[in-house]
Short mmCIF file of C-alpha atoms and ligand atoms in Angstrom, two decimals:
data_model
loop_
_atom_site.label_atom_id
_atom_site.label_comp_id
_atom_site.label_asym_id
_atom_site.label_seq_id
_atom_site.Cartn_x
_atom_site.Cartn_y
_atom_site.Cartn_z
CA MET Q 1242 -3.39 78.72 -77.28
CA THR Q 1243 -3.02 77.19 -80.96
CA LEU Q 1244 0.18 74.45 -80.87
CA ALA Q 1245 1.47 76.94 -83.98
CA SER Q 1246 1.39 79.75 -81.58
CA ARG Q 1247 3.20 78.13 -78.64
CA VAL Q 1248 5.93 76.70 -81.59
CA THR Q 1249 6.59 80.79 -82.59
CA VAL Q 1250 6.89 81.45 -79.24
CA PHE Q 1251 9.16 79.48 -78.19
CA PHE Q 1252 11.42 79.59 -81.01
CA LEU Q 1253 10.95 83.16 -80.86
CA ALA Q 1254 12.22 83.55 -77.47
CA THR Q 1255 14.66 81.41 -77.68
CA LEU Q 1256 16.13 82.95 -79.96
CA ALA Q 1257 16.10 86.28 -78.88
CA VAL Q 1258 17.79 84.88 -76.20
CA VAL Q 1259 20.86 83.85 -78.29
CA LEU Q 1260 20.42 86.85 -80.18
CA VAL Q 1261 20.80 88.93 -76.86
CA GLY Q 1262 23.62 86.30 -75.74
CA PHE Q 1263 25.64 86.85 -78.51
CA SER Q 1264 25.70 89.79 -78.53
CA CYS Q 1265 26.20 91.01 -74.63
CA THR Q 1266 29.37 88.75 -75.40
CA LEU Q 1267 30.39 90.72 -78.65
CA TYR Q 1268 30.14 93.73 -77.21
CA ALA Q 1269 32.20 92.62 -74.03
CA LEU Q 1270 35.16 90.94 -76.56
CA ALA Q 1271 35.03 94.28 -78.29
CA TRP Q 1272 34.87 96.83 -75.03
CA ARG Q 1273 38.04 95.01 -73.12
CA TYR Q 1274 39.67 95.23 -77.14
CA VAL Q 1275 39.60 98.62 -76.92
CA TYR Q 1276 40.33 99.47 -74.06
CA ARG Q 1277 43.40 96.69 -73.84
CA GLN Q 1278 44.44 99.11 -77.17
CA VAL Q 1279 44.40 102.22 -75.24
CA ASP Q 1280 46.17 101.22 -72.52
CA GLU Q 1281 48.29 100.02 -74.60
CA ARG Q 1282 49.21 103.17 -76.76
CA LEU Q 1283 48.64 105.23 -73.34
CA GLU Q 1284 52.10 102.88 -71.77
CA ALA Q 1285 53.64 103.12 -74.14
CA ALA Q 1286 54.08 106.97 -75.01
CA LEU Q 1287 54.61 106.68 -70.99
CA ASN Q 1288 57.79 104.77 -71.43
CA THR Q 1289 58.82 107.01 -74.31
CA MET Q 1290 58.30 109.77 -71.98
CA VAL Q 1291 60.63 108.09 -69.24
CA ALA Q 1292 62.91 107.13 -71.50
CA ALA Q 1293 63.74 110.90 -72.20
CA ALA Q 1294 64.20 111.01 -68.41
CA GLU Q 1295 68.24 111.13 -66.48
CA VAL Q 1296 68.10 110.34 -63.74
CA ASN Q 1297 70.58 109.68 -61.30
CA SER Q 1298 71.45 110.45 -57.31
CA LEU Q 1299 71.34 113.93 -57.60
CA GLY Q 1300 67.45 113.58 -59.55
CA VAL Q 1301 65.94 113.48 -62.45
CA GLU Q 1302 66.38 115.87 -65.69
CA TRP Q 1303 64.05 116.11 -68.19
CA GLU Q 1304 66.09 115.98 -71.37
CA PRO Q 1305 63.62 115.50 -74.32
CA SER Q 1306 65.89 117.31 -76.74
CA GLU Q 1307 68.26 114.12 -76.62
CA ARG Q 1308 65.38 111.42 -77.67
CA THR Q 1309 62.77 111.00 -80.22
CA MET Q 1310 59.32 112.48 -78.67
CA SER Q 1311 56.47 111.94 -81.20
CA PHE Q 1312 53.57 110.88 -80.10
CA GLY Q 1313 51.65 112.53 -83.34
CA ARG Q 1314 48.66 115.35 -82.53
CA GLY Q 1315 46.57 112.11 -81.65
CA THR Q 1316 46.14 109.08 -82.90
CA ILE Q 1317 44.05 106.39 -84.94
CA LEU Q 1318 42.74 106.29 -81.45
CA GLY Q 1319 41.49 109.66 -80.94
CA ALA Q 1320 43.51 112.58 -79.22
CA PHE Q 1321 46.04 112.50 -76.67
CA ARG Q 1322 47.46 115.22 -74.21
CA TRP Q 1323 50.76 114.50 -72.29
CA TRP Q 1324 52.97 116.61 -69.30
CA VAL Q 1325 56.25 117.29 -67.32
CA ILE Q 1326 55.87 118.18 -63.66
CA ASP Q 1327 58.43 119.01 -61.05
CA ASP Q 1328 57.44 118.04 -58.06
CA GLY Q 1329 56.06 122.06 -56.82
CA GLY Q 1330 53.66 121.18 -59.51
CA LEU Q 1331 55.34 123.76 -62.24
CA ARG Q 1332 54.55 122.52 -65.61
CA MET Q 1333 57.88 121.64 -67.64
CA ASP Q 1334 56.71 119.75 -70.70
CA GLY Q 1335 53.93 118.94 -72.68
CA SER Q 1336 51.36 119.10 -74.53
CA VAL Q 1337 50.31 121.98 -77.05
CA ASP Q 1338 47.01 121.75 -75.80
CA ARG Q 1339 46.67 121.94 -72.33
CA ALA Q 1340 44.54 119.43 -70.06
CA PRO Q 1341 44.66 120.94 -66.68
CA GLU Q 1342 41.77 119.09 -65.46
CA LEU Q 1343 44.02 116.05 -66.41
CA GLU Q 1344 47.26 116.72 -64.65
CA ARG Q 1345 44.59 117.41 -61.89
CA GLN Q 1346 43.59 113.47 -61.60
CA GLY Q 1347 46.40 112.20 -62.99
CA ARG Q 1348 47.15 111.18 -59.78
CA GLY Q 1349 44.20 108.54 -59.72
CA SER Q 1350 46.31 106.53 -61.55
CA ARG Q 1351 49.31 106.62 -59.10
CA ALA Q 1352 47.30 106.08 -56.37
CA ALA Q 1353 46.18 103.00 -58.66
CA GLY Q 1354 49.43 101.63 -58.84
CA GLY Q 1355 50.67 102.82 -62.52
CA ARG Q 1356 47.55 101.66 -64.41
CA PRO Q 1357 45.66 103.66 -66.65
CA VAL Q 1358 42.49 104.51 -65.19
CA SER Q 1359 39.37 106.44 -66.50
CA VAL Q 1360 38.45 110.28 -65.71
CA ALA Q 1361 36.49 112.75 -66.90
CA GLY Q 1362 38.78 116.17 -68.27
CA ASP Q 1363 37.93 119.29 -69.34
CA GLY Q 1364 34.03 119.42 -70.10
CA GLY Q 1365 33.09 116.30 -69.23
CA ALA Q 1366 34.25 114.60 -72.00
CA ALA Q 1367 35.99 111.03 -71.01
CA TRP Q 1368 39.84 109.87 -70.74
CA ARG Q 1369 42.32 107.88 -69.49
CA VAL Q 1370 44.87 108.54 -67.74
CA ILE Q 1371 48.68 107.31 -66.83
CA GLU Q 1372 50.62 108.75 -65.07
CA ARG Q 1373 54.38 108.25 -63.06
CA ARG Q 1374 56.55 109.78 -60.49
CA LEU Q 1375 59.92 109.43 -60.89
CA THR Q 1376 62.82 110.21 -58.72
CA ALA Q 1377 65.84 110.38 -57.70
CA ALA Q 1378 67.92 107.26 -58.51
CA PRO Q 1379 69.18 105.39 -55.23
CA ALA Q 1380 72.78 106.73 -54.18
CA GLY Q 1381 74.72 103.38 -55.95
CA VAL Q 1382 73.44 104.96 -59.60
CA ALA Q 1383 76.72 107.44 -60.55
CA VAL Q 1384 76.90 110.79 -62.22
CA ASP Q 1385 78.21 110.50 -65.76
CA PRO Q 1386 80.87 113.16 -65.29
CA ALA Q 1387 80.41 113.34 -69.44
CA ASP Q 1388 76.88 114.59 -68.40
CA PRO Q 1389 76.90 116.65 -65.21
CA PRO Q 1390 73.65 118.24 -63.52
CA SER Q 1391 72.70 120.46 -65.45
CA ALA Q 1392 70.40 123.30 -63.59
CA GLY Q 1393 66.93 121.55 -64.84
CA LEU Q 1394 67.86 119.07 -62.18
CA ARG Q 1395 64.77 118.28 -59.54
CA PRO Q 1396 64.05 115.17 -57.00
CA ALA Q 1397 61.30 114.29 -58.38
CA LEU Q 1398 59.34 114.76 -62.10
CA ILE Q 1399 55.11 113.12 -62.86
CA LEU Q 1400 55.59 111.76 -66.08
CA GLY Q 1401 51.69 111.72 -67.33
CA ALA Q 1402 49.51 110.37 -70.33
CA ALA Q 1403 45.98 110.97 -71.38
CA LEU Q 1404 44.07 109.64 -74.48
CA SER Q 1405 40.22 110.63 -75.26
CA LEU Q 1406 37.88 108.06 -75.03
CA GLU Q 1407 35.75 109.96 -77.17
CA GLY Q 1408 37.21 107.69 -80.23
CA PRO Q 1409 36.47 104.35 -78.35
CA ARG Q 1410 33.80 104.67 -77.17
CA ALA Q 1411 31.81 105.97 -80.78
CA THR Q 1412 33.29 102.89 -81.94
CA LEU Q 1413 32.29 100.97 -78.83
CA ARG Q 1414 28.39 102.84 -79.25
CA ASN Q 1415 28.54 102.40 -83.03
CA LEU Q 1416 29.11 98.49 -82.61
CA GLY Q 1417 26.57 98.21 -80.50
CA LEU Q 1418 23.61 99.99 -82.20
CA ALA Q 1419 24.59 97.43 -84.98
CA LEU Q 1420 24.32 94.83 -83.12
CA MET Q 1421 21.19 95.56 -82.08
CA ALA Q 1422 19.63 96.65 -84.85
CA LEU Q 1423 21.07 93.47 -86.74
CA SER Q 1424 19.92 91.27 -83.43
CA ALA Q 1425 16.32 93.53 -84.38
CA ALA Q 1426 16.18 92.82 -88.29
CA LEU Q 1427 16.48 88.86 -87.68
CA TRP Q 1428 13.92 88.56 -84.95
CA LEU Q 1429 11.58 90.44 -86.58
CA ALA Q 1430 12.13 88.30 -89.68
CA ALA Q 1431 12.11 84.77 -88.26
CA LEU Q 1432 9.23 86.91 -86.49
CA ALA Q 1433 7.52 86.83 -90.21
CA LEU Q 1434 8.81 83.62 -91.53
CA GLY Q 1435 8.15 81.07 -88.52
CA ARG Q 1436 4.94 82.02 -88.03
CA GLY Q 1437 4.18 81.29 -91.38
CA LEU Q 1438 6.79 78.10 -91.34
CA VAL Q 1439 4.78 76.42 -88.19
CA ARG Q 1440 1.95 77.23 -89.74
CA ARG Q 1441 3.09 75.39 -93.01
CA ALA Q 1442 4.89 72.45 -91.27
CA LEU Q 1443 1.58 71.47 -89.16
CA ARG Q 1444 -1.26 72.37 -92.00
CA PRO Q 1445 -1.85 68.62 -92.64
CA LEU Q 1446 -2.68 68.04 -88.21
CA ALA Q 1447 -4.76 71.00 -89.65
CA LEU Q 1448 -6.44 69.32 -92.61
CA MET Q 1449 -6.95 66.30 -90.43
CA ALA Q 1450 -8.73 67.92 -87.73
CA GLU Q 1451 -11.00 69.18 -90.16
CA SER Q 1452 -11.33 66.22 -92.40
CA ALA Q 1453 -12.29 64.68 -89.22
CA ARG Q 1454 -14.81 66.78 -87.98
CA GLY Q 1455 -16.34 65.94 -90.58
CA PHE Q 1456 -17.02 61.52 -89.87
CA ARG Q 1457 -20.27 60.76 -89.63
CA ALA Q 1458 -19.98 57.94 -86.33
CA HIS Q 1459 -22.14 55.56 -88.93
CA ASP Q 1460 -19.81 55.90 -91.20
CA LEU Q 1461 -16.33 54.38 -91.22
CA GLY Q 1462 -15.26 54.50 -94.48
CA GLU Q 1463 -13.32 57.50 -93.86
CA ARG Q 1464 -9.58 58.62 -93.44
CA LEU Q 1465 -8.22 61.13 -92.97
CA PRO Q 1466 -6.27 62.69 -95.41
CA THR Q 1467 -2.65 61.97 -95.17
CA PRO Q 1468 0.62 63.97 -95.89
CA THR Q 1469 3.26 62.51 -97.73
CA THR Q 1470 6.38 64.45 -95.46
CA GLY Q 1471 7.90 61.52 -94.55
CA ASP Q 1472 7.86 62.82 -90.85
CA GLU Q 1473 5.57 62.23 -87.38
CA LEU Q 1474 2.37 63.89 -89.29
CA GLN Q 1475 1.66 60.99 -92.22
CA GLU Q 1476 2.63 58.56 -89.08
CA LEU Q 1477 -0.41 60.33 -86.73
CA GLY Q 1478 -2.18 60.17 -89.61
CA GLN Q 1479 -1.34 56.17 -90.80
CA SER Q 1480 -1.69 54.85 -88.01
CA PHE Q 1481 -5.09 56.68 -87.68
CA ASN Q 1482 -5.83 55.95 -90.56
CA ALA Q 1483 -5.02 51.91 -90.19
CA LEU Q 1484 -7.10 52.51 -86.58
CA LEU Q 1485 -10.27 53.94 -88.49
CA GLY Q 1486 -9.68 50.32 -90.83
CA ARG Q 1487 -9.10 48.81 -87.67
CA LEU Q 1488 -12.83 49.86 -86.14
CA GLU Q 1489 -14.80 49.27 -89.22
CA GLU Q 1490 -13.36 45.97 -89.17
CA SER Q 1491 -14.69 45.40 -85.92
CA PHE Q 1492 -18.10 46.84 -86.24
CA GLU Q 1493 -18.29 45.25 -89.88
CA ARG Q 1494 -18.14 42.14 -87.63
CA GLN Q 1495 -20.49 43.73 -85.02
CA SER Q 1496 -22.74 43.73 -86.90
CA ARG Q 1497 -22.96 40.90 -89.41
CA PHE Q 1498 -22.83 38.47 -86.03
CA THR Q 1499 -25.82 41.03 -84.87
CA GLY Q 1500 -27.44 39.80 -88.41
CA ASP Q 1501 -26.48 36.80 -88.05
CA ALA Q 1502 -27.80 36.34 -84.86
CA SER Q 1503 -30.99 37.70 -85.48
CA HIS Q 1504 -30.97 35.09 -88.45
CA GLN Q 1505 -30.25 32.24 -86.73
CA LEU Q 1506 -33.25 33.04 -83.69
CA ARG Q 1507 -35.70 33.65 -86.41
CA THR Q 1508 -35.18 30.64 -88.36
CA PRO Q 1509 -36.64 28.56 -84.90
CA LEU Q 1510 -39.10 30.80 -83.46
CA THR Q 1511 -40.86 31.56 -87.49
CA SER Q 1512 -41.20 27.55 -87.12
CA ILE Q 1513 -42.45 27.32 -84.03
CA GLN Q 1514 -45.20 30.44 -84.95
CA GLY Q 1515 -46.33 28.06 -88.17
CA GLN Q 1516 -46.27 25.21 -86.03
CA VAL Q 1517 -48.48 26.33 -83.35
CA ASP Q 1518 -50.62 28.28 -85.43
CA LEU Q 1519 -50.82 26.03 -88.03
CA ALA Q 1520 -52.26 24.02 -85.06
CA LEU Q 1521 -54.15 25.54 -83.48
CA ARG Q 1522 -56.70 26.10 -86.60
CA LYS Q 1523 -58.80 24.11 -86.40
CA ASP Q 1524 -59.17 20.83 -83.74
CA ARG Q 1525 -56.31 18.00 -83.86
CA THR Q 1526 -55.80 14.86 -82.80
CA PRO Q 1527 -53.91 13.88 -79.16
CA ASP Q 1528 -51.15 12.60 -81.56
CA GLU Q 1529 -50.96 15.68 -84.36
CA TYR Q 1530 -50.93 18.26 -80.59
CA ARG Q 1531 -48.15 15.56 -80.23
CA ARG Q 1532 -46.01 15.96 -82.78
CA VAL Q 1533 -46.53 20.12 -83.29
CA LEU Q 1534 -44.99 19.74 -79.35
CA ALA Q 1535 -42.40 18.09 -80.21
CA ILE Q 1536 -41.81 20.57 -82.76
CA VAL Q 1537 -41.85 22.97 -80.98
CA GLN Q 1538 -39.54 21.09 -78.53
CA GLU Q 1539 -36.79 20.57 -80.59
CA LYS Q 1540 -37.62 23.99 -82.10
CA THR Q 1541 -36.68 25.41 -78.29
CA ARG Q 1542 -34.07 23.60 -77.58
CA ARG Q 1543 -32.38 24.70 -80.86
CA LEU Q 1544 -33.40 28.02 -79.95
CA ARG Q 1545 -31.22 27.59 -76.44
CA GLN Q 1546 -28.60 26.48 -77.30
CA ILE Q 1547 -28.18 29.42 -79.27
CA VAL Q 1548 -28.37 31.80 -76.82
CA ASP Q 1549 -26.14 30.80 -74.16
CA ALA Q 1550 -22.99 30.32 -76.78
CA LEU Q 1551 -24.05 33.41 -77.69
CA LEU Q 1552 -24.18 35.13 -73.83
CA PHE Q 1553 -21.15 32.47 -73.34
CA LEU Q 1554 -19.03 34.66 -76.42
CA ALA Q 1555 -20.98 38.36 -75.21
CA ARG Q 1556 -18.86 37.75 -72.01
CA ALA Q 1557 -15.82 36.46 -73.40
CA ASP Q 1558 -16.34 39.65 -74.84
CA GLY Q 1559 -17.06 42.16 -72.65
CA GLU Q 1560 -15.57 40.82 -69.30
CA ASN Q 1561 -11.54 40.50 -69.48
CA GLN Q 1562 -11.86 37.30 -68.59
CA ASP Q 1563 -9.72 35.26 -66.21
CA PRO Q 1564 -10.70 31.22 -66.03
CA ARG Q 1565 -9.13 30.01 -62.23
CA LEU Q 1566 -5.72 28.32 -64.63
CA GLU Q 1567 -4.44 24.96 -63.39
CA THR Q 1568 -1.20 22.73 -64.05
CA VAL Q 1569 -2.29 19.61 -65.78
CA GLU Q 1570 -0.84 17.12 -67.60
CA LEU Q 1571 -2.23 17.02 -70.97
CA ASN Q 1572 -1.47 13.26 -71.14
CA SER Q 1573 -2.79 11.70 -69.21
CA TRP Q 1574 -5.79 14.38 -68.90
CA ALA Q 1575 -5.94 13.40 -72.94
CA ALA Q 1576 -6.48 9.90 -71.33
CA GLU Q 1577 -9.11 10.49 -69.29
CA PHE Q 1578 -10.91 12.65 -71.73
CA LEU Q 1579 -11.02 9.93 -74.13
CA ALA Q 1580 -11.71 7.51 -71.68
CA ALA Q 1581 -15.35 9.53 -70.46
CA TRP Q 1582 -16.14 11.04 -74.27
CA SER Q 1583 -18.60 8.78 -76.11
CA SER Q 1584 -19.85 8.61 -79.90
CA PRO Q 1585 -21.00 6.57 -82.07
CA ARG Q 1586 -16.79 7.06 -83.51
CA SER Q 1587 -15.56 6.42 -80.01
CA ASP Q 1588 -13.32 2.91 -82.19
CA ASP Q 1589 -12.21 5.97 -85.48
CA VAL Q 1590 -10.60 8.11 -82.65
CA ARG Q 1591 -6.77 7.53 -82.19
CA LEU Q 1592 -4.64 9.12 -79.04
CA GLU Q 1593 -0.91 9.96 -79.84
CA LEU Q 1594 0.53 11.24 -76.12
CA ALA Q 1595 3.32 12.35 -76.05
CA PRO Q 1596 7.20 10.63 -74.46
CA ASP Q 1597 7.33 13.20 -71.85
CA PRO Q 1598 4.87 14.23 -69.41
CA ALA Q 1599 3.70 17.76 -70.95
CA HIS Q 1600 2.20 20.83 -68.20
CA ALA Q 1601 0.01 23.15 -69.41
CA ARG Q 1602 -1.93 25.85 -67.50
CA VAL Q 1603 -5.55 25.91 -68.58
CA GLN Q 1604 -9.20 25.46 -66.70
CA PRO Q 1605 -9.36 21.74 -67.23
CA ALA Q 1606 -13.58 22.39 -67.80
CA LEU Q 1607 -13.41 24.82 -70.31
CA LEU Q 1608 -10.59 22.70 -72.26
CA GLY Q 1609 -13.32 19.46 -71.96
CA GLU Q 1610 -15.36 22.04 -73.75
CA MET Q 1611 -13.30 22.47 -76.98
CA VAL Q 1612 -11.32 19.47 -77.19
CA ALA Q 1613 -15.03 18.22 -77.89
CA ASN Q 1614 -15.64 20.38 -79.54
CA LEU Q 1615 -13.28 19.98 -82.19
CA LEU Q 1616 -13.73 16.03 -81.92
CA ASP Q 1617 -17.25 16.42 -82.04
CA ASN Q 1618 -16.53 18.67 -85.77
CA ALA Q 1619 -14.03 16.07 -86.82
CA CYS Q 1620 -16.95 13.26 -86.47
CA LYS Q 1621 -19.64 15.72 -88.37
CA TYR Q 1622 -16.98 16.83 -90.89
CA SER Q 1623 -15.41 12.98 -92.00
CA ASP Q 1624 -16.87 10.05 -93.12
CA PRO Q 1625 -17.73 6.88 -90.50
CA GLY Q 1626 -14.54 4.03 -90.61
CA THR Q 1627 -12.08 7.47 -91.57
CA PRO Q 1628 -9.76 8.25 -88.58
CA ILE Q 1629 -9.04 10.52 -86.17
CA ARG Q 1630 -6.19 12.02 -84.00
CA LEU Q 1631 -5.74 12.77 -80.75
CA ARG Q 1632 -2.59 14.24 -79.86
CA VAL Q 1633 -0.34 15.16 -77.41
CA GLU Q 1634 2.63 16.67 -78.37
CA ILE Q 1635 5.97 18.72 -77.20
CA ARG Q 1636 7.20 21.45 -79.41
CA GLY Q 1637 10.20 23.14 -77.03
CA ALA Q 1638 8.19 25.62 -74.62
CA ILE Q 1639 4.54 25.01 -76.35
CA ARG Q 1640 2.54 21.98 -75.33
CA ARG Q 1641 0.46 20.37 -77.76
CA LEU Q 1642 -3.16 18.89 -78.67
CA SER Q 1643 -4.46 18.56 -81.73
CA VAL Q 1644 -7.41 17.70 -83.01
CA ALA Q 1645 -7.19 15.63 -87.10
CA ASP Q 1646 -9.23 14.15 -89.42
CA ARG Q 1647 -9.58 13.02 -93.11
CA GLY Q 1648 -12.70 14.16 -93.55
CA GLN Q 1649 -13.96 16.98 -96.90
CA GLY Q 1650 -11.00 19.69 -95.21
CA ILE Q 1651 -11.63 23.43 -95.86
CA ASP Q 1652 -11.16 25.54 -98.89
CA PRO Q 1653 -8.13 27.60 -97.69
CA ARG Q 1654 -10.68 31.01 -99.41
CA ASP Q 1655 -13.44 29.73 -95.59
CA LEU Q 1656 -9.48 29.39 -93.41
CA PRO Q 1657 -9.50 32.86 -92.40
CA HIS Q 1658 -12.99 33.08 -90.77
CA LEU Q 1659 -13.58 30.07 -89.25
CA PHE Q 1660 -12.86 31.41 -86.35
CA GLU Q 1661 -16.20 33.72 -86.92
CA PRO Q 1662 -19.46 33.41 -85.00
CA PHE Q 1663 -21.71 32.08 -87.16
CA PHE Q 1664 -19.63 31.07 -90.32
CA ARG Q 1665 -20.24 27.71 -91.57
CA THR Q 1666 -18.51 26.71 -94.69
CA ASP Q 1667 -20.83 25.43 -97.95
CA LEU Q 1668 -19.91 22.44 -97.63
CA ALA Q 1669 -20.44 21.82 -94.06
CA ARG Q 1670 -24.10 23.54 -94.54
CA GLN Q 1671 -24.25 20.57 -97.27
CA ARG Q 1672 -22.49 18.55 -95.88
CA THR Q 1673 -24.72 18.65 -92.60
CA ALA Q 1674 -27.67 21.23 -91.07
CA ALA Q 1675 -26.86 20.37 -87.19
CA GLY Q 1676 -24.57 23.28 -86.57
CA LEU Q 1677 -24.52 26.75 -85.69
CA GLY Q 1678 -20.77 28.41 -86.45
CA LEU Q 1679 -20.30 28.98 -82.68
CA GLY Q 1680 -18.38 25.70 -81.87
CA LEU Q 1681 -14.47 27.27 -83.09
CA ALA Q 1682 -15.41 30.70 -81.72
CA ILE Q 1683 -16.26 30.29 -78.85
CA ALA Q 1684 -12.99 27.91 -78.42
CA GLY Q 1685 -10.74 30.62 -80.07
CA ARG Q 1686 -11.72 32.15 -77.09
CA LEU Q 1687 -11.28 29.69 -75.11
CA ALA Q 1688 -8.04 28.76 -76.44
CA ARG Q 1689 -6.49 33.00 -75.61
CA SER Q 1690 -8.33 32.60 -71.97
CA PHE Q 1691 -5.81 29.88 -71.17
CA GLY Q 1692 -2.51 32.36 -72.92
CA GLY Q 1693 -2.74 30.18 -76.21
CA GLU Q 1694 -3.65 29.68 -79.50
CA ILE Q 1695 -6.05 27.99 -82.29
CA MET Q 1696 -4.23 27.19 -85.50
CA VAL Q 1697 -5.75 24.91 -88.63
CA ALA Q 1698 -4.25 23.39 -91.09
CA SER Q 1699 -6.69 21.74 -93.87
CA ALA Q 1700 -6.60 20.35 -97.18
CA PRO Q 1701 -9.79 20.03 -99.27
CA GLY Q 1702 -10.77 16.42 -99.69
CA GLU Q 1703 -7.92 15.84 -97.59
CA GLY Q 1704 -8.48 16.55 -93.75
CA SER Q 1705 -8.61 18.90 -91.51
CA THR Q 1706 -5.71 19.25 -88.17
CA PHE Q 1707 -6.82 22.07 -84.69
CA SER Q 1708 -4.62 21.96 -83.20
CA LEU Q 1709 -4.82 24.22 -79.62
CA GLU Q 1710 -1.12 25.85 -78.39
CA LEU Q 1711 -0.20 26.28 -74.84
CA PRO Q 1712 2.69 27.92 -73.12
CA GLY Q 1713 4.87 25.02 -71.26
CA ALA Q 1714 4.27 25.33 -67.38
CA VAL Q 1715 6.31 23.74 -64.28
CA GLU Q 1716 4.88 20.56 -62.87
CA THR Q 1717 2.24 20.71 -59.63
CA ARG Q 1718 0.76 17.64 -57.70
CA ASN Q 1719 -2.94 18.21 -58.66
CA ALA Q 1720 -4.81 16.03 -60.34
CA HIS Q 1721 -7.63 17.73 -62.51
CA PRO Q 1722 -10.26 15.08 -63.31
CA PRO Q 1723 -11.76 15.49 -67.25
CA ALA Q 1724 -15.20 17.70 -67.57
CA GLU Q 1725 -18.16 16.51 -69.37
CA PRO Q 1726 -18.28 18.36 -71.91
CA GLU Q 1727 -20.99 21.04 -71.69
CA LEU Q 1728 -20.35 24.07 -74.18
CA ALA Q 1729 -20.41 22.11 -76.66
CA ALA Q 1730 -24.02 20.58 -76.84
CA ALA Q 1731 -24.67 24.53 -76.64
CA ALA Q 1732 -23.23 25.90 -79.77
CA GLY Q 1733 -24.81 22.92 -81.63
CA ASN Q 1734 -22.53 20.89 -81.49
CA SER Q 1735 -23.65 17.52 -80.88
CA ALA Q 1736 -23.79 15.29 -83.60
CA CYS Q 1737 -22.11 12.61 -82.36
CA GLY Q 1738 -21.06 13.40 -78.70
CA PRO Q 1739 -22.27 12.18 -76.53
P1 ADP L 1222 -20.63 24.64 -86.73
O1 ADP L 1222 -19.45 23.33 -86.65
O2 ADP L 1222 -21.17 23.72 -85.75
O3 ADP L 1222 -20.96 24.69 -88.21
P2 ADP L 1222 -17.79 25.42 -86.10
O4 ADP L 1222 -17.71 26.57 -85.23
O5 ADP L 1222 -17.60 24.31 -85.17
O6 ADP L 1222 -19.47 25.18 -86.35
O7 ADP L 1222 -16.90 24.95 -87.20
C1 ADP L 1222 -17.81 26.29 -87.92
C2 ADP L 1222 -17.21 25.92 -89.36
O8 ADP L 1222 -15.61 25.35 -89.88
C3 ADP L 1222 -17.98 24.57 -89.76
O9 ADP L 1222 -19.81 25.23 -89.66
C4 ADP L 1222 -17.57 23.87 -90.51
O10 ADP L 1222 -17.92 24.59 -92.01
C5 ADP L 1222 -15.55 24.74 -90.60
N1 ADP L 1222 -15.58 23.19 -89.64
C6 ADP L 1222 -15.29 23.18 -88.45
N2 ADP L 1222 -14.33 21.66 -88.46
C7 ADP L 1222 -14.53 21.10 -89.42
C8 ADP L 1222 -13.57 20.04 -89.72
N3 ADP L 1222 -12.78 19.28 -88.74
N4 ADP L 1222 -13.75 19.66 -91.39
C9 ADP L 1222 -14.12 20.64 -92.07
N5 ADP L 1222 -14.38 21.67 -91.68
C10 ADP L 1222 -14.73 22.26 -90.87
#
């Protein structure tokens, strides 16, 4: 079942329940109102009749001539009958249209405590009947001397009145029919309109699904048609398009990465092949063979570096890297690291420590790789003799380890790409051929695996500062020796390392 059908069915079922509930309630209220009207009318008529009877200690006398007895032939509510019967069953007075069946069934009302009851009258018609029995008053009620008892005096009189229910019932029936017709008309109108409206409301969704079906796997530049309805569907379309944008970006990055990786691998391979082909063309002297082998060895070493770095990046991307982190005090760690780190520019490096112990959770060996890489870059992209600063700082809950140089700096346009694999600035390419553009990509992934991040601030001609920011940690007793830099060499950044 389509979403449009499900929504329509739900909405129509709800409407049906509401309409039926509303109609039933309205009908029940009308029914009560009409019956109360009938009963009140009957009781009023009976009270009029009771007033027309003279009750004293000797008996009951029917004196209609002394009272106004006007019920009319019928009422707005329907046909009306009344009767006065003595104890012996003799009809003393009553409406012109006699209703023997009603008079017979009137005692049902007396049995019900004098409340009106519904009965089937002559011909099976429905009536509401009320009856009351008047008996002689207690002995205390004296006979009025000015009004001596007449021959019409009876020990008891039965007064009854009946109102036809045909009129009220017809009214209720009409009301019921009207409610049913109105409800059905409303429901059918909702069915006709609702389905169209729901379909129209969900049309953007159908369009999005249709256009998504047409997307080709390799073409991530396509986007869903987003409705401008300002509702959840627009939000869905926009979110999905944003996801497609991110996927496209990642896909392009991956393709670039593969292209760059192939290029980086092909260059030393072509060079090796060229050298070997040339050497094999004729017999060479041992010195010449040695020279070619040395070139092959150098190119192979570079190939290995690339492959190692690529493997690391592939693993860092593929597996959810979770290096075993340990709490390290960065001041003492940095001092020990620098003592173990040797470089032709060791004298240019200044160490600035935080005034207080700075603990952070890291993997010391990998932190060593990262800092060695940053120092190596600082050496490569700044002139000998210019200062390089390794600084430990505490900034609130953050522990910061930064490497700053006064070198060539980085063009602001290159900053967003700095941590992409194989990215190298033009300035860097002009300055040194050494480098693969993988060191910072690896550093970025390592920083993330420590739960921190690496940032760069740079101005062309003024120098660069690379900062690793880590969440602070509580001191533990473990002490960790700084690691020997290994991955820095793998990433090809060995220009001034040991
Ligand atoms: P590599 O140094 O091997 O080229 P990296 O990934 O370490 O690769 O660095 C990527 C690029 O970032 C470098 O090619 C260079 O253009 C730029 N870069 C890195 N560190 C510095 C620095 N300290 N000063 C200027 N540019 C830098």
